[in-house]
Coordinates of C-alpha atoms in Angstrom, one line a residue:
Chain E
X1 CA 20.7 3.4 -49.1
X2 CA 18.2 6.1 -49.9
X3 CA 17.8 8.9 -47.3
X4 CA 14.8 8.2 -45.3
X5 CA 11.8 11.0 -45.5
X6 CA 10.6 10.0 -41.9
X7 CA 12.1 11.3 -38.9
X8 CA 13.2 8.3 -36.8
X9 CA 13.3 8.7 -33.1
X10 CA 15.2 6.0 -31.3
X11 CA 14.7 5.4 -27.4
X12 CA 17.7 5.6 -25.1
X13 CA 17.2 2.3 -23.7
X14 CA 17.0 -0.3 -26.5
X15 CA 18.7 -3.8 -26.7
X16 CA 19.4 -6.3 -24.1
X17 CA 19.2 -5.3 -20.3
X18 CA 21.9 -6.2 -18.0
X19 CA 20.2 -9.4 -17.1
X20 CA 19.5 -10.5 -20.6
X21 CA 22.9 -9.6 -21.6
X22 CA 24.5 -11.6 -18.8
X23 CA 22.2 -14.6 -19.5
X24 CA 23.3 -14.6 -23.3
X25 CA 27.1 -14.0 -22.6
X26 CA 27.0 -17.1 -20.2
X27 CA 25.1 -19.3 -22.5
X28 CA 27.5 -18.3 -25.4
X29 CA 30.6 -19.1 -23.1
X30 CA 28.9 -22.4 -22.1
X31 CA 28.4 -23.4 -25.7
X32 CA 32.0 -22.4 -26.6
X33 CA 33.5 -24.4 -23.6
X34 CA 31.5 -27.6 -24.1
X35 CA 32.0 -28.5 -27.9
X36 CA 30.6 -32.0 -28.7
X37 CA 28.5 -32.0 -25.3
X38 CA 24.9 -31.8 -25.2
X39 CA 24.0 -28.3 -24.2
X40 CA 20.3 -27.8 -23.2
X41 CA 18.4 -24.9 -22.0
X42 CA 15.0 -25.3 -20.0
X43 CA 12.6 -23.4 -22.3
X44 CA 14.1 -20.4 -24.1
X45 CA 17.1 -18.7 -22.2
X46 CA 15.5 -15.4 -23.0
X47 CA 12.1 -14.5 -24.6
X48 CA 13.3 -13.4 -28.0
X49 CA 12.7 -15.9 -31.0
X50 CA 15.4 -14.3 -33.1
X51 CA 18.0 -14.2 -30.5
X52 CA 17.1 -17.9 -29.7
X53 CA 17.5 -18.9 -33.2
X54 CA 21.0 -17.5 -33.1
X55 CA 21.9 -19.6 -29.9
X56 CA 20.5 -22.7 -31.6
X57 CA 22.8 -22.0 -34.4
X58 CA 25.7 -22.3 -31.9
X59 CA 24.4 -25.6 -30.9
X60 CA 22.0 -24.9 -28.0
X61 CA 19.2 -27.4 -27.7
X62 CA 15.7 -26.4 -26.0
X63 CA 14.1 -28.8 -23.8
X64 CA 10.6 -28.5 -22.7
X65 CA 11.2 -30.4 -19.4
X66 CA 14.0 -32.1 -17.4
X67 CA 12.6 -35.5 -18.2
X68 CA 13.9 -35.6 -21.6
X69 CA 17.3 -34.4 -21.3
X70 CA 20.0 -37.2 -21.6
X71 CA 22.4 -37.7 -18.4
X72 CA 25.6 -36.1 -18.8
X73 CA 24.2 -33.0 -20.6
X74 CA 24.7 -29.4 -19.6
X75 CA 21.4 -27.8 -18.6
X76 CA 21.0 -23.9 -18.7
X77 CA 18.5 -22.5 -16.1
X78 CA 16.8 -19.4 -18.1
X79 CA 17.0 -15.8 -17.1
X80 CA 13.5 -15.6 -15.8
X81 CA 14.1 -18.3 -13.2
X82 CA 13.1 -21.9 -12.7
X83 CA 10.7 -23.4 -10.1
X84 CA 12.3 -24.7 -6.8
X85 CA 10.6 -28.1 -7.6
X86 CA 12.2 -28.4 -11.1
X87 CA 15.6 -27.5 -9.8
X88 CA 15.3 -30.1 -7.3
X89 CA 14.4 -32.6 -10.0
X90 CA 17.4 -31.4 -12.2
X91 CA 19.8 -31.5 -9.5
X92 CA 18.9 -35.2 -8.8
X93 CA 20.0 -35.9 -12.4
X94 CA 23.5 -36.4 -13.7
X95 CA 23.4 -32.9 -15.2
X96 CA 25.7 -29.8 -15.2
X97 CA 23.5 -27.1 -14.3
X98 CA 24.3 -23.4 -15.4
X99 CA 21.8 -21.0 -13.8
X100 CA 21.6 -17.6 -15.6
X101 CA 18.5 -16.5 -13.7
X102 CA 18.6 -12.5 -13.8
X103 CA 19.9 -11.3 -10.4
X104 CA 17.0 -8.9 -10.2
X105 CA 14.5 -12.0 -10.5
X106 CA 16.7 -13.9 -7.9
X107 CA 16.3 -11.0 -5.5
X108 CA 12.4 -11.0 -6.0
X109 CA 12.6 -14.7 -5.0
X110 CA 14.3 -13.9 -2.0
X111 CA 11.7 -11.2 -1.1
X112 CA 9.0 -13.8 -1.5
X113 CA 10.7 -16.1 0.9
X114 CA 11.1 -13.3 3.5
X115 CA 7.4 -12.3 3.1
X116 CA 6.4 -15.8 3.8
X117 CA 8.8 -16.1 6.7
X118 CA 7.3 -12.9 8.2
X119 CA 3.8 -14.7 8.1
X120 CA 2.5 -12.6 5.1
X121 CA 0.0 -14.0 2.6
X122 CA 1.9 -13.3 -0.7
X123 CA -0.1 -11.7 -3.5
X124 CA 1.8 -11.5 -6.8
X125 CA 0.7 -9.2 -9.6
X126 CA 1.5 -10.7 -12.9
X127 CA 0.8 -13.4 -15.5
X128 CA 0.1 -16.6 -14.1
X129 CA 1.2 -18.4 -17.0
X130 CA 4.6 -16.6 -17.4
X131 CA 7.7 -18.5 -16.5
X132 CA 8.8 -15.9 -13.9
X133 CA 5.4 -16.2 -12.1
X134 CA 5.8 -20.0 -12.2
X135 CA 9.1 -19.9 -10.6
X136 CA 8.1 -17.4 -8.2
X137 CA 4.9 -19.0 -7.1
X138 CA 7.0 -22.1 -6.1
X139 CA 8.8 -20.2 -3.5
X140 CA 5.7 -18.7 -1.8
X141 CA 3.3 -21.6 -0.9
X142 CA -0.3 -20.3 -0.9
X143 CA 0.1 -17.4 -2.8
X144 CA -2.3 -15.7 -5.0
X145 CA -1.8 -14.5 -8.5
X146 CA -3.7 -11.5 -9.6
X147 CA -3.7 -10.5 -13.3
X148 CA -6.2 -7.7 -13.5
X149 CA -8.5 -5.6 -11.2
X150 CA -11.4 -7.9 -11.6
X151 CA -9.6 -10.6 -10.1
X152 CA -9.2 -8.8 -6.9
X153 CA -10.7 -11.0 -4.2
X154 CA -13.0 -9.1 -1.5
X155 CA -12.7 -9.6 2.1
X156 CA -10.3 -12.4 1.6
X157 CA -7.6 -10.8 3.6
X158 CA -9.9 -9.4 6.5
X159 CA -7.6 -8.7 9.5
X160 CA -4.7 -10.5 8.0
X161 CA -1.1 -9.6 7.0
X162 CA -0.4 -9.5 3.2
X163 CA 2.7 -9.0 1.2
X164 CA 2.1 -7.7 -2.4
X165 CA 4.7 -8.0 -5.1
X166 CA 5.1 -7.6 -8.8
X167 CA 6.3 -9.4 -11.7
X168 CA 9.5 -7.7 -12.7
X169 CA 8.2 -6.7 -16.2
X170 CA 4.8 -5.7 -15.1
X171 CA 3.4 -2.3 -16.0
X172 CA 4.2 -0.1 -13.0
X173 CA 1.0 1.8 -13.5
X174 CA -1.1 -1.2 -13.6
X175 CA 0.6 -2.7 -10.5
X176 CA -0.2 0.3 -8.3
X177 CA -3.6 0.4 -9.7
X178 CA -4.3 -3.2 -8.6
X179 CA -2.7 -2.4 -5.3
X180 CA -5.2 0.3 -4.8
X181 CA -8.1 -1.9 -5.5
X182 CA -6.7 -4.6 -3.0
X183 CA -6.8 -2.0 -0.4
X184 CA -10.2 -0.7 -1.4
X185 CA -11.8 -4.1 -1.4
X186 CA -10.2 -5.3 1.8
X187 CA -10.7 -2.2 4.2
X188 CA -9.9 -4.4 7.4
X189 CA -6.3 -5.7 6.3
X190 CA -4.2 -5.0 9.3
X191 CA -0.7 -5.0 7.7
X192 CA 0.2 -4.8 4.0
X193 CA 3.9 -4.7 2.8
X194 CA 4.1 -3.4 -0.9
X195 CA 7.3 -4.3 -2.6
X196 CA 7.6 -2.5 -6.0
X197 CA 9.6 -5.3 -7.6
X198 CA 9.2 -3.9 -11.2
X199 CA 12.8 -3.7 -12.2
X200 CA 14.2 -0.4 -13.0
X201 CA 15.1 -1.3 -16.6
X202 CA 11.5 -2.1 -17.3
X203 CA 10.2 0.9 -15.4
X204 CA 12.6 3.2 -17.4
X205 CA 11.6 1.7 -20.8
X206 CA 7.8 2.2 -19.9
X207 CA 8.4 5.7 -19.2
X208 CA 10.2 6.3 -22.3
X209 CA 7.6 4.3 -24.5
X210 CA 4.9 6.6 -22.9
X211 CA 6.9 9.8 -23.8
X212 CA 8.0 8.7 -27.2
X213 CA 4.6 7.3 -28.5
X214 CA 3.1 10.7 -27.7
X215 CA 5.5 12.6 -29.9
X216 CA 5.4 10.4 -33.0
X217 CA 3.0 9.3 -35.9
X218 CA 3.9 5.8 -35.7
X219 CA 5.4 3.8 -32.6
X220 CA 7.2 0.6 -33.1
X221 CA 8.2 -1.8 -30.2
X222 CA 10.8 -4.4 -31.5
X223 CA 10.7 -7.7 -29.6
X224 CA 8.9 -11.0 -29.3
X225 CA 5.2 -11.6 -28.5
X226 CA 6.3 -14.2 -25.9
X227 CA 8.3 -11.3 -24.1
X228 CA 6.1 -9.9 -21.3
X229 CA 8.2 -6.8 -21.0
X230 CA 7.8 -6.2 -24.7
X231 CA 4.0 -6.8 -24.6
X232 CA 3.9 -4.1 -21.9
X233 CA 5.8 -1.6 -24.0
X234 CA 3.4 -2.1 -26.7
X235 CA 0.3 -1.9 -24.5
X236 CA 1.7 1.3 -22.9
X237 CA 2.5 2.7 -26.4
X238 CA -1.1 1.9 -27.6
X239 CA -2.6 3.5 -24.6
X240 CA -1.0 6.8 -25.8
X241 CA -0.8 6.3 -29.5
X242 CA -3.3 4.0 -31.5
X243 CA -0.8 3.6 -34.1
X244 CA 1.6 1.4 -32.1
X245 CA 2.8 -2.1 -33.4
X246 CA 4.8 -4.8 -32.0
X247 CA 7.5 -5.7 -34.6
X248 CA 9.1 -9.2 -34.3
X249 CA 11.7 -8.8 -37.2
X250 CA 12.3 -6.7 -40.5
X251 CA 9.8 -8.6 -42.6
X252 CA 6.1 -9.1 -42.8
X253 CA 4.2 -5.9 -43.6
X254 CA 6.7 -3.5 -41.9
X255 CA 7.5 -1.8 -45.3
X256 CA 3.7 -0.9 -45.7
X257 CA 3.3 0.3 -42.1
X258 CA 6.2 2.8 -42.5
X259 CA 5.5 4.1 -45.9
X260 CA 4.7 7.7 -46.1
X261 CA 5.0 8.1 -42.4
X262 CA 6.5 11.4 -41.2
X263 CA 7.7 10.5 -37.6
X264 CA 8.6 7.0 -36.2
X265 CA 9.3 6.2 -32.7
X266 CA 11.5 2.9 -32.0
X267 CA 11.9 1.1 -28.6
X268 CA 12.7 -2.4 -27.9
X269 CA 12.0 -5.0 -25.1
X270 CA 14.8 -5.9 -22.8
X271 CA 15.5 -9.3 -24.6
X272 CA 15.8 -7.9 -28.0
X273 CA 19.2 -8.1 -29.5
X274 CA 20.9 -4.8 -30.8
X275 CA 21.6 -6.4 -34.4
X276 CA 18.0 -7.1 -34.8
X277 CA 17.1 -3.4 -34.0
X278 CA 19.6 -2.4 -36.4
X279 CA 18.1 -4.6 -39.2
X280 CA 14.7 -3.4 -38.4
X281 CA 15.9 0.3 -38.5
X282 CA 17.4 -0.4 -41.9
X283 CA 14.3 -1.7 -43.1
X284 CA 12.4 1.4 -41.9
X285 CA 15.0 3.7 -43.8
X286 CA 14.6 1.8 -46.8
X287 CA 10.7 2.0 -46.9
X288 CA 9.6 5.1 -45.1
Chain J
X1 CA -42.7 11.5 30.4
X2 CA -44.7 11.6 27.3
X3 CA -44.5 8.9 24.8
X4 CA -42.2 10.1 21.9
X5 CA -43.6 10.2 18.5
X6 CA -40.2 9.7 16.8
X7 CA -38.5 6.3 16.2
X8 CA -35.3 6.3 17.9
X9 CA -32.5 4.0 16.8
X10 CA -29.7 3.8 19.2
X11 CA -26.4 2.4 17.6
X12 CA -25.0 -0.9 19.2
X13 CA -21.6 0.7 19.9
X14 CA -22.1 3.7 22.2
X15 CA -20.5 5.1 25.4
X16 CA -16.9 4.5 26.4
X17 CA -14.6 2.4 24.4
X18 CA -12.3 -0.1 26.5
X19 CA -9.3 2.4 26.3
X20 CA -11.4 5.4 27.7
X21 CA -13.2 3.3 30.2
X22 CA -9.8 2.1 31.5
X23 CA -8.3 5.6 31.6
X24 CA -11.4 7.0 33.4
X25 CA -11.4 4.3 35.9
X26 CA -7.6 4.7 36.8
X27 CA -8.2 8.5 37.1
X28 CA -11.1 8.1 39.4
X29 CA -9.2 5.4 41.6
X30 CA -6.0 7.6 41.6
X31 CA -8.2 10.5 42.9
X32 CA -9.9 8.4 45.6
X33 CA -6.4 7.0 46.6
X34 CA -4.6 10.4 46.9
X35 CA -7.1 12.4 49.1
X36 CA -5.6 16.0 50.0
X37 CA -2.8 15.5 47.3
X38 CA -2.5 17.6 44.2
X39 CA -3.9 15.3 41.2
X40 CA -3.2 16.7 37.9
X41 CA -3.7 15.5 34.3
X42 CA -1.5 16.8 31.3
X43 CA -4.4 18.2 29.2
X44 CA -7.8 16.3 29.4
X45 CA -7.5 12.7 30.2
X46 CA -10.2 11.9 27.4
X47 CA -11.6 14.4 25.0
X48 CA -15.1 15.0 26.4
X49 CA -15.8 18.1 28.0
X50 CA -18.9 16.6 30.1
X51 CA -16.7 13.7 31.6
X52 CA -13.8 16.1 32.2
X53 CA -16.2 18.4 34.1
X54 CA -17.0 15.4 36.2
X55 CA -13.5 14.4 36.8
X56 CA -12.9 18.0 37.8
X57 CA -15.8 17.8 40.4
X58 CA -13.7 14.8 41.8
X59 CA -10.7 17.0 42.3
X60 CA -8.8 16.5 39.1
X61 CA -6.9 19.6 38.1
X62 CA -5.9 19.9 34.4
X63 CA -2.4 21.4 33.6
X64 CA -1.3 22.8 30.2
X65 CA 2.3 21.9 30.6
X66 CA 4.5 20.1 33.1
X67 CA 6.2 23.3 33.9
X68 CA 3.3 24.6 36.1
X69 CA 2.7 21.5 38.2
X70 CA 4.0 21.7 41.8
X71 CA 6.5 19.1 43.0
X72 CA 5.0 16.1 44.9
X73 CA 1.8 15.9 42.8
X74 CA 0.5 12.9 41.1
X75 CA 0.3 13.5 37.2
X76 CA -1.8 11.6 34.9
X77 CA -0.5 11.0 31.3
X78 CA -3.6 11.0 29.1
X79 CA -5.4 8.2 27.0
X80 CA -4.2 9.5 23.8
X81 CA -0.7 9.4 24.6
X82 CA 2.2 11.7 25.6
X83 CA 5.1 12.8 23.6
X84 CA 8.5 10.9 24.7
X85 CA 10.1 14.3 25.5
X86 CA 7.4 15.4 27.7
X87 CA 7.5 12.2 29.7
X88 CA 11.3 12.8 30.1
X89 CA 10.7 16.2 31.4
X90 CA 7.9 14.8 33.7
X91 CA 10.1 12.0 35.1
X92 CA 12.9 14.4 35.9
X93 CA 10.5 16.1 38.4
X94 CA 9.6 15.0 41.6
X95 CA 6.1 13.9 40.3
X96 CA 4.2 10.5 40.7
X97 CA 3.3 9.5 37.2
X98 CA 0.3 7.5 36.3
X99 CA 0.1 6.6 32.6
X100 CA -3.3 6.0 31.3
X101 CA -2.5 5.9 27.5
X102 CA -4.8 3.5 25.5
X103 CA -3.0 0.1 25.1
X104 CA -4.1 0.4 21.4
X105 CA -2.3 3.8 21.1
X106 CA 0.9 2.4 22.8
X107 CA 1.0 -0.5 20.4
X108 CA 1.0 2.1 17.6
X109 CA 4.0 3.9 19.1
X110 CA 5.7 0.4 19.0
X111 CA 4.8 0.1 15.5
X112 CA 6.1 3.4 14.7
X113 CA 9.5 2.8 16.5
X114 CA 9.8 -0.7 14.6
X115 CA 9.3 1.1 11.2
X116 CA 12.1 3.5 12.0
X117 CA 14.3 0.8 13.2
X118 CA 13.6 -1.0 9.9
X119 CA 14.9 2.1 8.1
X120 CA 11.3 3.2 6.8
X121 CA 10.5 6.9 6.5
X122 CA 7.3 7.0 8.7
X123 CA 4.1 8.7 7.0
X124 CA 1.2 9.3 9.6
X125 CA -2.0 9.9 8.4
X126 CA -3.8 12.1 10.6
X127 CA -4.4 15.5 12.3
X128 CA -1.2 17.4 12.9
X129 CA -2.5 19.2 15.9
X130 CA -4.2 16.2 17.6
X131 CA -2.5 15.2 20.9
X132 CA -2.4 11.5 19.7
X133 CA -0.2 12.5 16.6
X134 CA 2.0 14.8 18.6
X135 CA 2.8 12.1 20.9
X136 CA 3.3 9.7 17.9
X137 CA 5.5 11.9 16.0
X138 CA 8.0 12.1 18.8
X139 CA 8.8 8.5 18.4
X140 CA 9.4 8.8 14.7
X141 CA 12.0 11.2 14.0
X142 CA 11.8 12.8 10.6
X143 CA 8.4 11.5 10.1
X144 CA 5.7 13.0 7.7
X145 CA 2.0 13.8 8.8
X146 CA -0.5 14.0 5.9
X147 CA -4.0 15.3 6.7
X148 CA -5.5 15.1 3.3
X149 CA -5.0 14.1 -0.3
X150 CA -3.9 17.6 -1.3
X151 CA -0.9 17.2 1.1
X152 CA 0.6 14.2 -0.3
X153 CA 4.2 15.0 -1.7
X154 CA 5.1 14.0 -5.1
X155 CA 8.2 12.2 -5.9
X156 CA 9.6 12.7 -2.4
X157 CA 9.9 8.9 -1.5
X158 CA 11.5 8.1 -5.0
X159 CA 13.3 4.5 -4.5
X160 CA 12.9 4.9 -0.9
X161 CA 11.2 2.7 1.8
X162 CA 8.2 4.0 3.5
X163 CA 6.0 3.0 6.3
X164 CA 2.5 4.4 6.4
X165 CA 0.3 4.4 9.6
X166 CA -2.9 6.0 10.6
X167 CA -4.3 7.9 13.6
X168 CA -6.2 5.3 15.6
X169 CA -9.5 7.4 15.0
X170 CA -9.1 8.2 11.5
X171 CA -11.8 7.5 9.0
X172 CA -10.7 4.3 7.6
X173 CA -11.9 5.1 4.1
X174 CA -9.9 8.4 4.1
X175 CA -6.8 6.5 5.3
X176 CA -6.9 4.1 2.5
X177 CA -7.8 6.7 0.0
X178 CA -4.9 8.9 1.0
X179 CA -2.6 5.6 0.8
X180 CA -3.9 5.2 -2.8
X181 CA -2.8 8.9 -3.6
X182 CA 0.6 8.3 -2.0
X183 CA 1.3 5.2 -4.2
X184 CA 0.0 7.0 -7.3
X185 CA 2.1 10.1 -7.0
X186 CA 5.2 8.1 -6.0
X187 CA 5.4 5.4 -8.6
X188 CA 9.1 4.8 -7.9
X189 CA 8.8 4.1 -4.4
X190 CA 10.4 0.5 -3.7
X191 CA 9.0 -0.7 -0.5
X192 CA 5.8 0.6 1.3
X193 CA 4.6 -1.0 4.8
X194 CA 1.0 0.0 5.4
X195 CA -0.1 -0.7 8.9
X196 CA -3.9 -0.1 9.2
X197 CA -3.6 1.3 12.8
X198 CA -7.4 2.6 12.8
X199 CA -8.6 1.2 16.0
X200 CA -11.3 -1.7 15.7
X201 CA -13.7 0.2 18.1
X202 CA -13.5 3.1 15.8
X203 CA -13.7 1.2 12.7
X204 CA -16.6 -0.5 14.1
X205 CA -18.6 2.8 15.1
X206 CA -17.8 4.4 11.6
X207 CA -19.4 1.3 9.8
X208 CA -22.5 1.5 12.1
X209 CA -22.7 5.4 11.6
X210 CA -22.7 4.9 7.8
X211 CA -25.5 2.4 8.0
X212 CA -27.7 4.1 10.7
X213 CA -27.3 7.5 9.0
X214 CA -28.7 6.0 5.8
X215 CA -31.8 4.8 7.6
X216 CA -33.1 7.8 9.6
X217 CA -34.4 11.2 8.8
X218 CA -32.2 12.9 11.6
X219 CA -28.8 11.6 12.8
X220 CA -27.1 12.7 16.1
X221 CA -23.6 12.1 16.9
X222 CA -23.2 12.6 20.8
X223 CA -19.7 13.8 21.9
X224 CA -17.3 16.8 22.1
X225 CA -15.9 18.7 19.0
X226 CA -12.5 18.2 20.6
X227 CA -12.8 14.3 20.1
X228 CA -11.4 13.1 16.8
X229 CA -13.2 9.9 16.7
X230 CA -16.5 11.9 17.3
X231 CA -15.8 14.4 14.5
X232 CA -15.0 11.5 12.1
X233 CA -18.5 9.8 12.9
X234 CA -20.2 13.2 12.3
X235 CA -18.2 13.6 9.0
X236 CA -19.2 9.8 7.9
X237 CA -22.8 10.6 9.1
X238 CA -23.0 13.8 7.0
X239 CA -21.8 12.1 4.0
X240 CA -24.5 9.8 3.8
X241 CA -27.2 12.1 5.5
X242 CA -27.1 15.8 5.4
X243 CA -29.3 16.2 8.4
X244 CA -26.6 15.0 10.8
X245 CA -25.5 16.9 13.8
X246 CA -22.9 16.7 16.5
X247 CA -24.5 17.0 20.0
X248 CA -22.3 18.0 23.0
X249 CA -25.0 17.8 25.6
X250 CA -28.8 17.9 26.2
X251 CA -29.1 21.5 25.6
X252 CA -28.8 24.2 23.0
X253 CA -31.2 23.7 20.2
X254 CA -31.5 20.0 20.5
X255 CA -35.3 20.3 21.3
X256 CA -36.0 22.3 17.9
X257 CA -33.7 19.9 16.2
X258 CA -35.7 16.8 17.0
X259 CA -39.2 18.3 17.0
X260 CA -41.5 16.6 14.4
X261 CA -38.9 14.3 13.3
X262 CA -40.1 10.8 12.5
X263 CA -36.7 8.8 12.9
X264 CA -33.8 9.7 14.7
X265 CA -30.3 7.6 14.9
X266 CA -28.1 8.2 17.7
X267 CA -24.4 7.2 18.2
X268 CA -21.6 8.3 20.2
X269 CA -17.9 8.9 20.2
X270 CA -15.8 6.6 22.3
X271 CA -15.0 9.2 25.0
X272 CA -18.7 10.1 25.6
X273 CA -20.0 8.6 28.7
X274 CA -23.3 6.5 28.9
X275 CA -24.9 8.9 31.5
X276 CA -24.5 11.7 28.9
X277 CA -26.0 9.7 26.3
X278 CA -29.1 8.8 28.4
X279 CA -29.5 12.5 29.0
X280 CA -29.5 13.2 25.7
X281 CA -31.9 10.5 24.8
X282 CA -34.3 11.7 27.5
X283 CA -34.2 15.2 26.1
X284 CA -35.0 13.8 22.5
X285 CA -37.9 11.7 23.9
X286 CA -39.4 14.7 25.5
X287 CA -39.2 16.8 22.6
X288 CA -39.6 14.7 19.4

C-alpha cells in the first residue's frame, strides 16, 4: 500500500455504540443457536445496509410486518424499538420474540409513560417517520411530534403541563433550539418538563464531528443514509465544513473525492461496523 | 373640576390584586380586634408606601427584625412571604403570629420544596434582594438565584437535574428568555423542570401595560419603587414607550409631566390602593 499524502484524522468515537453492538451480538447468537429455523427481524435490526447485508449472509430474513412471518419463527425486535401495538400482535402469534431494543431507547419509553402518568402532554422532538419515533409515539397517546422550529404550535399548551423529550439521535443543539421556540411561542404554559434524551454516545459524536470538521479540508461521515444519527453527524459536519460527505462504503466516487486532499477527517455513525470503517480508510489511503 | 383636554385610558387591571387585598383586610381586622395591644408587621405588609402609611395610621408598627419586638405582641408576617428560619425564631418567642402570605407565593414555596424532594437543583429567576426571593431561598437549600442573562452559569448543571421557577412578579418574557439561555449554556443537562410561577395577575397586567403603552403618548404606572411588580410594569412600558413613568403619588412633577399631553395611559401595580389611583387620576385631570 502506498503511503498516503493526506493527513487522516480519525475520530475517537467510531464503530458500533454499545446499544448497536449488543443488538448485533444477540442477533448473531440467535442465528447460531437456531440452525435450520426461520429467523426474522422486523425491519432492519440496525440502520446500516452493509452490516445488514452481513447478517443476511448469516441467514437473517427481514420482514416488513408481523403478518408475513410464518408461525414457529424467531422474530428479532430491532434496536430502535417497536411500537407496543406491534409487540402485542407479535406476542399473539406463535413466534419466539427476541427483543434487542437499545437499553437507552427502552428507558426513553419509560420516561414517556411516566410523563403521561403525571398528566403531561408529551412533545417529541424528532423525525415522525423514523422507527424509534413510531415506537415512542405508541407509548404516549395524544403526543405531538415536532421536526423543526416551523412546526412548533402557538398557544396550544396555554396554561397546560407539557413534557418534552428528544429522539435519542437528534442533534442536541436543534433539540434545545426547538425547546426555546416552544417556550417563546407558548408563554402561558404552566409547567414544562424537559428530558434531554439525546443519548450520550450521539451527543459525544456530535461534539467530535463539530470539532473535527473545523480542522480538516474534507470531512467524511461513514454510515447509511437510513441511519438518523449518521445523518445528524453529516448535517453538523456540513454546518461547519461545506466539504462534508456521507460515505456508505468504499466505492462510488470516494477515490475522486479524496484525491489531492491534504487533510481528511473521518467519523462514523453508531451503527457503522468497524470493518467497514477500515475498508473506507484503506480506500482513502490508496487514493489520497 | 375643569374638563381634561387629554384622553385618559385606564387599564382594566388596576388596584390591589387578590393576594394584596386579602393581606390588607386581615391586617386591618387584626388592628381592629387588638385595641391597645402592640401589632407589628415584619417589614412592610405590602410594597406600597402610601398604603403602609395608612396602616401605620391605624396603629401598625413596622419592625425590621423579630429581635426588637416585645413579647406578647401580635406579629403580621407579610404578603410576599417570610423565610422559614425567621418563622422558627418568631414561633419561639411569645408572639401571636398572623400570616398574610399571598396564597400564590405560598404555593410557589411548596413547588420549591417538591423540586428539592425530587432531587432537582433549584434555580430561581428573580431579584436576590427581594423579600419574596429571600423567603423562597430558605425553602430550597443550595438553590441558585439568577437576576439576568449574564449571570447564567455555564456547564454548572452538566448531566444534572434542575428545576427552574420564577419570582411571582417577574417579567414573563424575561423569565422565558433566561430559561432559554440556561438551556443553551448547559446543553448536557439531563432533566429540566420549568415551573412558570409568574402569577396570573402579574402576567395579565404585564400584557396590558405592553398594549396600553403602545397606544398612548404618556404612560403612567402608579405604585411604589419598592414594589417588584410595579417596577416590572414600568420596565415593560418603557420598552414600548420611552415616555413611561412610575408615579408614587399625586405630587412631585406629575402636573408638569401631563401638561399638554393628548393621551395618557394609566396602570397600577398590584399593591397600589384604588384610592391612590383615583387621587392620581384627579391630579392628571386637573393638569392635562
